[in-house]
Amino acid sequence: MPSFTSPDQGDDLEACVLRFSDLDLKDTRLINPCSSLKAELDVSTKKKYSFAKKKAFALFVKTKEVPAHPFECKEKWWKCCQQLFRERTGIHRHVATQHADELCHQTASVLKELAATLNTSKSLKSEDNGTPLKEYLPCNREVSAWLPDISCFSPDELIRGPGSEEGEVLLYYCYRDLEDPPWVCAWQTALCQHLRLTGKVRIATEGINGTVGGSKLATRLYVEAMLSCPLFKDYMCKDDFKTSKGGACCFPELRVGVFEEIVPMGISPSKISYKKPGVHLSPGEFHKEVEKFLSQTNEEQSDTILLDCRNFYESKIGRFQGCLAPDIRKFSYFPSYIDRNLELFREKKVLMYCTGGIRCERGSAYLKAKGVCREVFQLKGGIHKYLEEFPDGFYRGKLFVFDGRYALSYNGDIVSECSYCGAPWDQYKLCSTPQCRQLVLTCPACQRQGFTACCVTCQDKGSRLASSPAQSSFKEECECTARRPRIPSELPQQVRLPASPEPRPDVGEDGPCLRKWHRQHLPRPSQSEVHGDRTLENTRAAAAEKPGPPASYTGLSRHSPLWTQYQGLSAASRNAHHK
């Protein structure tokens, strides 16, 4: 293990550290989870922690440098664990994933040296000292002391913003240990009410997860309050807040609460911790990995899986090309999905993504804990950040969001269709049956014909409810939930080569055979009923002419690799299958 550098090496080391400016300072993989190193530090030394962590990483990588081949244009390579690395990103990932303990010790050494230089006599507390996180809590425990001053703004400015400025929605999360979640809950409630924000904020001992909407003035003040709070200022930066057009109207109310998990995966954070996630890739790095993956999908075998960690109704209206999108209703089903399909991930490189990155933090930790994957990577900042940089990249369709907007549009692609007639459509509505909370894709023409339920069962419930008002309730289940397996299996046989999924011709994902039933019961439309520049009649005819899949492909989830393999075939290949 290399020791701390001598003074004459300082300038070279500082230059080395600057080259590592893209390191994720919140990436706790570099710290031994069993260590209470940071918690034991006093306030003055904690302020140097991020620099020490970065410096320790740079030091460790620097010790692995070897001269490059004379005929290579590069000046140096890196050698570690009997492996030769020609690219800087390769040695970065290797060190981050394989040498966490050494980095922890190196960080401690750097901190001690810094403490000695700064004449900090009490840099480390004794192990007997309890409540090490106390110093991170605000000295003034009054919630009102941590609210921004809004005296210079009128209530109207705060609610609507200056002029006709459009509102904004913030999406963020921060994983860090919190000692007093109830205090944070009280502060967040007061802060949001103070700024006239609506939305949802979840708080737990593992951190905070929020989506809030209001005027741009209010959201700016909220970000400033978060970044100035001692609990979060060393863990978050402005770039951690994803923004989109919206406002307070996107949420019916403000809900702030304390939970066991900040994203409900259904497993205690004490068992699967956020401190052991996959390797974070920036949007640019992730883009290159997806590009490389898609270029290999025509080979007989692929060693990479592009995994969507979201629910089926999210991936239905937008997804990365070639992804594996589990047909699950809740993220709490994700661990069981991994367990049931574990062989699918054996010795594979997994590229994971979700809306904003939070589900990947613990989802990747769970997958890594299974010990079957060769590598696990995750998209830092999620689809949100990716689309900001690559609106016309490999993500096609809309981005589902959990508020009244339902979806955000970054490109003009429509990858989903009306559940009844098959016309391109991607705007969700709630099922019209009051007892059902399923989302349904039904186009305007079908809505005008009265088809506004998610499936045949709910459509029938609605009709009976309308004709018999006294019968005010039905059992809250429908064919959508009854027919979909809670935990789908992706491996009826060994299948690879995922391609961009398309909808099945006669099976609506929200219900069985909706379109067949629709064609039998829907009155014949007039020529004036149109979908864009096509009549509904032509849309139906086009859907009817589409051949269904051969017998070997029926009965599968549309997100299974076997189904996506069929959808990835050329038209000529599909005809060959039907013959």
Coordinates of C-alpha atoms in Angstrom, one line a residue:
M1 CA 0.0 0.0 0.0
P2 CA 1.6 3.3 -1.0
S3 CA 2.2 5.9 1.7
F4 CA 1.4 9.5 1.6
T5 CA 3.5 11.6 -0.8
S6 CA 6.4 13.7 0.2
P7 CA 6.2 17.5 -0.2
D8 CA 8.3 17.5 -3.4
Q9 CA 5.7 15.3 -5.0
G10 CA 2.9 17.7 -4.2
D11 CA 2.6 19.6 -7.6
D12 CA 2.6 16.3 -9.6
L13 CA 0.0 14.8 -7.3
E14 CA -2.3 17.9 -7.5
A15 CA -2.2 17.6 -11.3
C16 CA -3.0 14.0 -10.9
V17 CA -6.0 14.7 -8.7
L18 CA -7.3 17.3 -11.1
R19 CA -7.5 14.6 -13.8
F20 CA -9.9 12.7 -11.6
S21 CA -12.4 15.6 -11.3
D22 CA -15.2 13.4 -12.7
L23 CA -15.1 11.0 -9.8
D24 CA -18.4 10.5 -8.0
L25 CA -17.7 11.8 -4.5
K26 CA -20.9 10.2 -3.2
D27 CA -19.9 6.8 -4.5
T28 CA -19.6 4.9 -1.3
R29 CA -18.3 1.8 -3.0
L30 CA -14.9 3.3 -2.2
I31 CA -15.4 3.1 1.5
N32 CA -15.6 -0.1 3.5
P33 CA -19.2 -0.4 4.7
C34 CA -18.1 -1.7 8.0
S35 CA -15.9 1.4 8.6
S36 CA -17.2 4.4 10.5
L37 CA -14.3 6.5 9.2
K38 CA -16.3 9.5 8.1
A39 CA -18.6 9.4 11.1
E40 CA -15.6 9.5 13.5
L41 CA -14.2 12.7 12.0
D42 CA -14.7 16.1 13.5
V43 CA -16.3 18.9 11.5
S44 CA -13.1 20.6 10.2
T45 CA -11.7 17.3 8.9
K46 CA -15.0 16.2 7.4
K47 CA -14.8 19.2 5.1
K48 CA -11.6 17.7 3.6
Y49 CA -13.1 14.2 3.2
S50 CA -14.2 14.5 -0.5
F51 CA -10.8 15.9 -1.5
A52 CA -9.0 13.1 0.5
K53 CA -11.2 10.4 -1.1
K54 CA -10.4 11.7 -4.6
K55 CA -6.7 12.1 -3.7
A56 CA -6.5 8.5 -2.4
F57 CA -8.1 7.2 -5.6
A58 CA -5.6 9.2 -7.7
L59 CA -2.7 8.0 -5.6
F60 CA -3.7 4.3 -5.9
V61 CA -4.2 4.6 -9.7
K62 CA -0.9 6.4 -10.1
T63 CA 1.0 3.5 -8.5
K64 CA -0.4 1.2 -11.2
E65 CA 1.1 3.1 -14.1
V66 CA 3.5 1.3 -16.5
P67 CA 5.2 2.6 -19.6
A68 CA 3.1 2.0 -22.8
H69 CA 4.4 0.1 -25.8
P70 CA 7.0 2.2 -27.7
F71 CA 4.8 2.1 -30.8
E72 CA 1.7 3.3 -29.0
C73 CA 0.7 6.9 -29.1
K74 CA -0.2 6.8 -25.5
E75 CA 2.4 7.5 -22.9
K76 CA 1.3 5.0 -20.2
W77 CA -0.8 2.0 -19.4
W78 CA -1.9 0.6 -16.1
K79 CA -1.3 -2.9 -14.6
C80 CA -3.1 -4.3 -11.6
C81 CA -4.1 -7.8 -10.5
Q82 CA -2.3 -9.4 -13.4
Q83 CA -4.4 -7.3 -15.8
L84 CA -3.2 -4.7 -18.3
F85 CA -5.4 -1.6 -18.8
R86 CA -4.9 0.5 -21.9
E87 CA -7.8 3.0 -21.1
R88 CA -8.1 5.2 -18.1
T89 CA -11.8 4.3 -17.7
G90 CA -10.9 0.6 -17.4
I91 CA -8.4 1.0 -14.5
H92 CA -10.9 3.4 -12.8
R93 CA -13.7 0.8 -12.8
H94 CA -11.3 -2.0 -11.8
V95 CA -10.0 0.0 -8.8
A96 CA -13.4 1.2 -7.7
T97 CA -14.9 -2.3 -7.7
Q98 CA -12.0 -4.5 -6.6
H99 CA -9.9 -2.3 -4.2
A100 CA -12.5 -0.7 -1.9
D101 CA -10.6 -1.8 1.3
E102 CA -7.3 -0.4 0.1
L103 CA -8.9 2.9 -0.9
C104 CA -10.5 3.2 2.5
H105 CA -7.2 2.8 4.3
Q106 CA -5.5 5.2 1.8
T107 CA -8.3 7.8 2.4
A108 CA -7.7 7.5 6.2
S109 CA -3.9 8.1 5.6
V110 CA -4.6 11.2 3.5
L111 CA -7.0 12.5 6.1
K112 CA -4.5 12.0 8.9
E113 CA -1.8 13.8 7.0
L114 CA -4.2 16.7 6.3
A115 CA -5.2 16.9 9.9
A116 CA -1.6 17.1 11.0
T117 CA -0.9 19.8 8.4
L118 CA -3.9 21.8 9.7
N119 CA -2.8 21.3 13.3
T120 CA -6.2 19.6 14.0
S121 CA -5.5 18.0 17.4
K122 CA -8.8 16.2 17.6
S123 CA -9.1 14.8 14.1
L124 CA -10.4 11.4 15.1
K125 CA -12.9 10.7 17.9
S126 CA -12.5 7.7 20.1
E127 CA -14.6 4.7 19.2
D128 CA -16.4 5.0 22.5
N129 CA -17.9 8.3 21.5
G130 CA -21.6 7.7 20.7
T131 CA -23.9 9.5 18.3
P132 CA -21.1 10.4 15.8
L133 CA -23.7 12.0 13.4
K134 CA -24.8 14.6 15.9
E135 CA -22.4 17.1 14.4
Y136 CA -24.2 16.9 11.1
L137 CA -27.5 17.9 12.6
P138 CA -28.2 21.6 12.6
C139 CA -27.2 23.3 15.8
N140 CA -30.5 25.2 15.9
R141 CA -33.1 22.5 16.1
E142 CA -36.0 24.9 15.3
V143 CA -37.4 24.1 11.9
S144 CA -38.2 27.7 11.2
A145 CA -34.5 28.6 11.4
W146 CA -33.8 26.5 8.3
L147 CA -36.5 28.1 6.1
P148 CA -35.4 30.6 3.4
D149 CA -36.3 34.3 3.7
I150 CA -39.2 35.1 1.3
S151 CA -40.1 38.5 2.7
C152 CA -39.0 40.2 -0.5
F153 CA -41.4 38.2 -2.6
S154 CA -45.2 38.6 -2.8
P155 CA -47.4 35.5 -2.4
D156 CA -48.4 35.7 -6.0
E157 CA -44.7 35.8 -7.2
L158 CA -44.0 32.7 -5.1
I159 CA -47.0 30.8 -6.4
R160 CA -46.9 31.8 -10.1
G161 CA -43.4 33.2 -10.5
P162 CA -42.6 36.5 -12.2
G163 CA -44.6 37.3 -15.3
S164 CA -46.0 34.4 -17.2
E165 CA -43.1 32.1 -16.4
E166 CA -43.9 28.4 -16.5
G167 CA -43.6 26.3 -13.4
E168 CA -41.1 23.5 -12.7
V169 CA -40.9 20.0 -11.2
L170 CA -37.8 18.9 -9.3
L171 CA -36.8 15.2 -9.1
Y172 CA -34.0 14.3 -6.7
Y173 CA -32.7 11.8 -4.2
C174 CA -29.8 11.6 -1.8
Y175 CA -28.5 8.5 -0.1
R176 CA -26.8 9.3 3.2
D177 CA -27.3 8.1 6.7
L178 CA -29.8 10.2 8.6
E179 CA -30.0 10.0 12.4
D180 CA -33.3 11.9 12.9
P181 CA -35.7 11.3 10.0
P182 CA -38.7 12.8 11.9
W183 CA -36.9 16.1 12.2
V184 CA -36.1 16.0 8.5
C185 CA -39.7 15.2 7.8
A186 CA -40.9 18.2 9.9
W187 CA -38.4 20.5 8.1
Q188 CA -39.3 19.3 4.7
T189 CA -43.0 19.7 5.4
A190 CA -42.5 23.3 6.7
L191 CA -40.1 24.1 3.8
C192 CA -42.5 22.9 1.0
Q193 CA -45.5 24.7 2.7
H194 CA -43.4 27.8 3.1
L195 CA -42.6 27.8 -0.7
R196 CA -46.1 26.7 -1.8
L197 CA -44.7 23.5 -3.3
T198 CA -46.7 20.3 -3.8
G199 CA -45.4 16.8 -4.4
K200 CA -44.1 13.7 -2.6
V201 CA -41.0 13.4 -0.3
R202 CA -39.9 10.1 1.3
I203 CA -37.5 10.2 4.2
A204 CA -35.7 7.2 5.9
T205 CA -32.6 6.5 7.8
E206 CA -30.9 5.8 4.4
G207 CA -31.7 9.3 2.9
I208 CA -34.3 11.3 1.1
N209 CA -36.2 11.0 -2.2
G210 CA -38.4 13.8 -3.5
T211 CA -40.5 15.1 -6.4
V212 CA -41.9 18.6 -5.8
G213 CA -43.5 21.1 -8.1
G214 CA -44.1 24.9 -8.0
S215 CA -42.9 28.1 -9.6
K216 CA -39.3 28.4 -10.8
L217 CA -38.7 30.9 -8.0
A218 CA -40.0 28.4 -5.4
T219 CA -38.0 25.5 -6.8
R220 CA -34.8 27.6 -6.9
L221 CA -35.3 28.6 -3.3
Y222 CA -35.9 24.9 -2.4
V223 CA -32.7 23.8 -4.1
E224 CA -30.7 26.5 -2.3
A225 CA -32.2 25.5 1.1
M226 CA -31.3 21.8 0.4
L227 CA -27.7 22.7 -0.5
S228 CA -27.2 25.0 2.5
C229 CA -28.5 22.4 5.0
P230 CA -25.7 20.8 6.9
L231 CA -27.3 17.4 6.4
F232 CA -27.0 17.5 2.6
K233 CA -24.6 20.2 1.5
D234 CA -21.6 17.8 1.4
Y235 CA -23.6 15.1 -0.4
M236 CA -25.5 17.0 -3.1
C237 CA -24.9 19.5 -5.8
K238 CA -27.1 21.4 -8.1
D239 CA -26.7 18.8 -10.8
D240 CA -28.4 16.2 -8.6
F241 CA -31.8 18.0 -9.1
K242 CA -33.5 17.0 -12.4
T243 CA -35.9 19.6 -13.7
S244 CA -38.8 19.5 -16.1
K245 CA -41.7 21.7 -17.1
G246 CA -44.7 21.5 -14.8
G247 CA -45.6 23.1 -11.5
A248 CA -47.6 22.7 -8.3
C249 CA -50.6 21.6 -10.5
C250 CA -48.9 18.4 -11.3
F251 CA -49.6 17.0 -7.8
P252 CA -52.9 17.0 -6.0
E253 CA -51.3 17.7 -2.6
L254 CA -48.1 17.7 -0.6
R255 CA -47.2 14.4 1.1
V256 CA -44.1 14.1 3.3
G257 CA -43.5 11.0 5.4
V258 CA -40.9 8.8 7.1
F259 CA -40.5 5.2 5.7
E260 CA -38.2 2.3 6.0
E261 CA -36.9 2.8 2.4
I262 CA -36.8 5.9 0.3
V263 CA -37.7 3.8 -2.7
P264 CA -39.8 0.7 -1.9
M265 CA -37.9 -2.4 -3.0
G266 CA -39.4 -4.5 -0.1
I267 CA -36.0 -5.4 1.4
S268 CA -34.6 -3.8 4.6
P269 CA -31.7 -1.4 3.9
S270 CA -29.8 -3.3 6.6
K271 CA -29.8 -6.3 4.3
I272 CA -29.2 -4.7 0.9
S273 CA -27.5 -1.3 1.4
Y274 CA -27.1 1.5 -1.0
K275 CA -23.4 1.5 -0.2
K276 CA -22.7 -1.3 -2.6
P277 CA -24.2 -0.3 -5.9
G278 CA -23.0 -1.0 -9.5
V279 CA -20.5 1.2 -11.2
H280 CA -22.0 4.6 -12.2
L281 CA -21.7 5.6 -15.8
S282 CA -22.2 9.1 -17.0
P283 CA -24.8 9.6 -19.8
G284 CA -22.0 9.9 -22.3
E285 CA -20.3 6.6 -21.1
F286 CA -23.7 4.9 -21.0
H287 CA -24.4 6.0 -24.5
K288 CA -21.2 4.5 -25.8
E289 CA -21.9 1.2 -23.9
V290 CA -25.4 1.0 -25.5
E291 CA -24.0 1.8 -28.9
K292 CA -21.5 -1.0 -28.5
F293 CA -24.2 -3.4 -27.2
L294 CA -26.5 -2.7 -30.1
S295 CA -23.7 -3.3 -32.6
Q296 CA -23.4 -6.8 -31.3
T297 CA -27.0 -7.8 -31.3
N298 CA -26.7 -9.5 -34.6
E299 CA -24.2 -11.9 -33.3
E300 CA -25.1 -15.4 -32.2
Q301 CA -24.5 -14.6 -28.6
S302 CA -24.4 -11.4 -26.6
D303 CA -22.6 -11.0 -23.3
T304 CA -24.5 -7.8 -22.3
I305 CA -28.0 -7.2 -21.0
L306 CA -29.5 -3.8 -21.1
L307 CA -31.9 -3.9 -18.1
D308 CA -34.8 -1.6 -17.5
C309 CA -35.5 -1.4 -13.8
R310 CA -38.9 0.2 -14.1
N311 CA -42.4 -1.1 -14.1
F312 CA -44.1 -2.5 -17.3
Y313 CA -46.4 0.5 -17.8
E314 CA -43.3 2.8 -17.8
S315 CA -41.3 0.9 -20.3
K316 CA -44.4 0.4 -22.4
I317 CA -44.4 4.0 -23.7
G318 CA -40.6 4.6 -23.8
R319 CA -37.5 2.5 -23.5
F320 CA -33.9 2.0 -24.7
Q321 CA -33.6 0.1 -27.9
G322 CA -32.7 -3.6 -27.3
C323 CA -33.6 -3.5 -23.6
L324 CA -34.9 -6.3 -21.4
A325 CA -38.0 -4.7 -19.7
P326 CA -39.5 -6.9 -16.9
D327 CA -43.2 -7.3 -17.0
I328 CA -43.6 -6.3 -13.4
R329 CA -46.1 -3.9 -11.8
K330 CA -44.0 -2.7 -8.8
F331 CA -40.4 -2.2 -8.0
S332 CA -40.9 -4.4 -4.9
Y333 CA -41.3 -7.3 -7.4
F334 CA -37.8 -6.6 -8.8
P335 CA -35.8 -8.8 -6.3
S336 CA -38.1 -11.8 -7.0
Y337 CA -37.8 -11.2 -10.7
I338 CA -34.0 -11.3 -10.4
D339 CA -34.2 -14.5 -8.3
R340 CA -36.5 -16.3 -10.7
N341 CA -34.4 -15.3 -13.8
L342 CA -31.0 -15.5 -12.2
E343 CA -29.5 -17.7 -14.9
L344 CA -30.2 -15.1 -17.5
F345 CA -27.6 -12.8 -15.8
R346 CA -24.9 -15.4 -15.2
E347 CA -21.5 -14.2 -16.5
K348 CA -23.1 -11.2 -18.2
K349 CA -22.3 -7.5 -18.2
V350 CA -25.5 -5.7 -17.1
L351 CA -26.3 -2.1 -18.0
M352 CA -29.1 -0.9 -15.7
Y353 CA -31.2 2.2 -16.0
C354 CA -34.4 3.8 -14.5
T355 CA -36.1 7.2 -14.4
G356 CA -33.8 9.2 -12.2
G357 CA -31.2 6.7 -11.0
I358 CA -32.6 5.9 -7.5
R359 CA -34.0 2.4 -8.2
C360 CA -30.7 1.4 -9.8
E361 CA -28.8 2.2 -6.6
R362 CA -30.3 -0.6 -4.6
G363 CA -31.4 -2.7 -7.6
S364 CA -27.8 -3.0 -8.7
A365 CA -26.7 -3.7 -5.1
Y366 CA -29.2 -6.6 -5.0
L367 CA -28.0 -8.0 -8.4
K368 CA -24.4 -7.6 -7.3
A369 CA -25.1 -9.4 -4.1
K370 CA -26.2 -12.5 -6.1
G371 CA -22.6 -12.9 -7.4
V372 CA -23.6 -14.1 -10.9
C373 CA -22.9 -11.1 -13.1
R374 CA -19.5 -10.4 -14.6
E375 CA -20.1 -6.6 -14.2
V376 CA -23.0 -4.4 -13.2
F377 CA -23.2 -0.8 -14.4
Q378 CA -25.9 1.8 -13.9
L379 CA -26.9 5.1 -15.6
K380 CA -26.0 8.0 -13.3
G381 CA -28.9 10.5 -13.2
G382 CA -31.2 8.0 -15.0
I383 CA -33.1 8.5 -18.2
H384 CA -33.7 12.1 -17.2
K385 CA -30.0 13.1 -17.5
Y386 CA -29.5 10.9 -20.5
L387 CA -32.3 12.6 -22.5
E388 CA -30.9 16.0 -21.5
E389 CA -27.7 15.1 -23.4
F390 CA -29.1 12.7 -26.0
P391 CA -32.7 13.6 -26.8
D392 CA -32.3 11.7 -30.1
G393 CA -30.1 9.0 -28.7
F394 CA -31.0 5.3 -28.1
Y395 CA -34.0 6.0 -25.9
R396 CA -37.2 6.1 -27.9
G397 CA -40.6 7.2 -26.9
K398 CA -41.8 9.1 -23.8
L399 CA -40.4 9.1 -20.2
F400 CA -43.1 8.1 -17.7
V401 CA -43.3 10.2 -14.6
F402 CA -45.3 9.7 -11.4
D403 CA -47.5 12.8 -11.4
G404 CA -50.4 14.3 -13.3
R405 CA -48.4 14.7 -16.5
Y406 CA -47.8 10.9 -16.8
A407 CA -45.1 11.4 -19.4
L408 CA -42.4 13.7 -20.7
S409 CA -41.6 14.0 -24.4
Y410 CA -38.0 14.5 -25.7
N411 CA -38.4 13.0 -29.2
G412 CA -41.3 12.4 -31.6
D413 CA -41.3 8.6 -31.5
I414 CA -44.4 6.7 -30.4
V415 CA -43.5 3.1 -29.4
S416 CA -46.8 2.1 -27.9
E417 CA -50.3 1.7 -29.4
C418 CA -54.0 1.9 -28.5
S419 CA -55.0 -1.2 -26.6
Y420 CA -58.2 -1.4 -28.7
C421 CA -57.5 -0.7 -32.3
G422 CA -53.7 -0.8 -32.5
A423 CA -53.2 2.8 -33.7
P424 CA -50.0 4.5 -32.4
W425 CA -50.8 6.1 -29.1
D426 CA -48.9 6.8 -25.9
Q427 CA -51.0 9.1 -23.7
Y428 CA -52.2 7.3 -20.6
K429 CA -55.5 7.8 -18.8
L430 CA -56.9 6.0 -15.7
C431 CA -59.3 3.2 -16.3
S432 CA -62.9 4.6 -16.3
T433 CA -64.1 2.0 -13.8
P434 CA -64.0 3.8 -10.5
Q435 CA -62.7 0.8 -8.5
C436 CA -59.7 0.2 -10.9
R437 CA -56.5 2.2 -10.8
Q438 CA -54.9 0.7 -13.9
L439 CA -53.5 3.0 -16.6
V440 CA -54.9 2.5 -20.1
L441 CA -53.9 3.5 -23.6
T442 CA -57.0 4.3 -25.6
C443 CA -57.0 6.7 -28.6
P444 CA -59.5 9.5 -29.0
A445 CA -61.6 7.6 -31.6
C446 CA -61.9 4.6 -29.3
Q447 CA -62.8 6.9 -26.4
R448 CA -65.6 8.4 -28.4
Q449 CA -67.0 4.9 -28.9
G450 CA -67.0 4.4 -25.1
F451 CA -64.0 2.2 -24.8
T452 CA -62.2 3.8 -21.8
A453 CA -61.5 0.8 -19.6
C454 CA -58.3 -1.1 -19.3
C455 CA -59.8 -4.5 -20.2
V456 CA -63.0 -6.4 -21.0
T457 CA -63.8 -7.1 -17.4
C458 CA -63.5 -3.4 -16.4
Q459 CA -65.5 -2.3 -19.4
D460 CA -68.3 -4.7 -18.3
K461 CA -68.0 -3.5 -14.7
G462 CA -68.5 0.1 -15.9
S463 CA -71.5 -0.8 -18.0
R464 CA -73.2 -2.7 -15.1
L465 CA -72.4 0.2 -12.7
A466 CA -73.9 2.7 -15.1
S467 CA -77.1 0.6 -15.6
S468 CA -77.4 -0.2 -11.8
P469 CA -76.3 2.8 -9.8
A470 CA -77.3 1.1 -6.6
Q471 CA -74.6 -1.5 -7.1
S472 CA -71.8 0.9 -6.1
S473 CA -68.8 -1.4 -5.8
F474 CA -67.3 -4.4 -7.5
K475 CA -64.3 -6.5 -6.5
E476 CA -61.1 -4.7 -7.3
E477 CA -59.6 -7.0 -9.8
C478 CA -59.6 -7.4 -13.5
E479 CA -58.1 -9.4 -16.3
C480 CA -55.1 -7.0 -16.4
T481 CA -53.9 -8.2 -13.0
A482 CA -55.5 -11.7 -13.1
R483 CA -53.7 -12.8 -16.2
R484 CA -50.3 -11.1 -15.7
P485 CA -47.8 -13.3 -13.7
R486 CA -46.7 -11.5 -10.6
I487 CA -43.1 -12.5 -11.3
P488 CA -42.6 -13.3 -15.0
S489 CA -40.1 -15.9 -16.2
E490 CA -37.8 -14.8 -19.1
L491 CA -36.2 -18.2 -19.7
P492 CA -38.5 -20.8 -21.3
Q493 CA -35.2 -21.6 -23.0
Q494 CA -31.8 -20.0 -23.4
V495 CA -32.4 -16.9 -25.6
R496 CA -30.2 -13.9 -26.3
L497 CA -30.1 -11.1 -28.8
P498 CA -32.6 -8.6 -27.4
A499 CA -33.9 -6.1 -29.9
S500 CA -36.2 -3.1 -29.7
P501 CA -39.5 -4.5 -28.6
E502 CA -42.8 -3.8 -30.5
P503 CA -46.3 -4.4 -29.4
R504 CA -47.9 -7.8 -30.2
P505 CA -50.6 -7.7 -32.9
D506 CA -53.6 -9.0 -31.0
V507 CA -52.6 -9.0 -27.3
G508 CA -53.0 -5.7 -25.4
E509 CA -50.5 -5.5 -22.6
D510 CA -53.2 -4.2 -20.3
G511 CA -55.6 -6.9 -21.0
P512 CA -56.1 -10.1 -23.1
C513 CA -57.2 -9.8 -26.7
L514 CA -58.7 -6.3 -26.3
R515 CA -58.4 -5.5 -30.0
K516 CA -60.2 -8.8 -31.1
W517 CA -63.0 -8.0 -28.7
H518 CA -63.1 -4.4 -29.9
R519 CA -63.4 -5.4 -33.5
Q520 CA -66.4 -7.6 -32.7
H521 CA -68.3 -5.0 -30.6
L522 CA -67.2 -1.6 -31.9
P523 CA -69.7 0.0 -34.4
R524 CA -68.2 0.7 -37.8
P525 CA -66.7 4.2 -37.8
S526 CA -67.3 6.9 -40.4
Q527 CA -64.6 8.1 -42.7
S528 CA -64.3 11.3 -40.7
E529 CA -62.8 9.5 -37.7
V530 CA -59.1 9.8 -38.1
H531 CA -55.8 9.1 -36.4
G532 CA -53.5 11.7 -37.7
D533 CA -53.6 11.3 -41.5
R534 CA -55.1 7.7 -41.4
T535 CA -58.7 6.8 -40.9
L536 CA -59.6 4.4 -38.1
E537 CA -60.9 2.0 -40.7
N538 CA -57.5 2.0 -42.4
T539 CA -55.8 1.6 -39.0
R540 CA -57.9 -1.5 -38.4
A541 CA -57.2 -2.9 -41.8
A542 CA -53.5 -2.4 -41.3
A543 CA -53.6 -4.2 -38.0
A544 CA -55.6 -7.0 -39.4
E545 CA -53.1 -7.5 -42.2
K546 CA -50.2 -7.9 -39.8
P547 CA -49.4 -11.6 -39.4
G548 CA -49.4 -12.9 -35.8
P549 CA -46.3 -14.6 -34.4
P550 CA -45.8 -18.3 -35.2
A551 CA -46.8 -20.9 -32.6
S552 CA -43.3 -21.1 -31.0
Y553 CA -43.6 -17.4 -30.0
T554 CA -47.1 -17.3 -28.6
G555 CA -47.8 -17.1 -24.9
L556 CA -44.7 -15.2 -24.0
S557 CA -44.3 -11.9 -22.3
R558 CA -43.8 -9.2 -25.0
H559 CA -40.7 -8.2 -23.0
S560 CA -39.1 -11.6 -22.9
P561 CA -35.9 -12.1 -24.9
L562 CA -37.6 -14.7 -27.1
W563 CA -40.4 -12.3 -28.1
T564 CA -37.9 -9.4 -28.7
Q565 CA -35.8 -11.8 -30.8
Y566 CA -38.9 -12.4 -33.0
Q567 CA -39.6 -8.6 -33.2
G568 CA -35.9 -8.0 -34.2
L569 CA -36.2 -10.2 -37.3
S570 CA -36.5 -8.6 -40.8
A571 CA -39.8 -8.8 -42.7
A572 CA -38.4 -11.5 -44.9
S573 CA -37.3 -13.6 -41.9
R574 CA -40.7 -13.2 -40.3
N575 CA -42.4 -14.5 -43.5
A576 CA -40.0 -17.4 -43.5
H577 CA -41.1 -18.2 -39.9
H578 CA -44.8 -18.1 -40.9
K579 CA -44.1 -20.4 -43.8

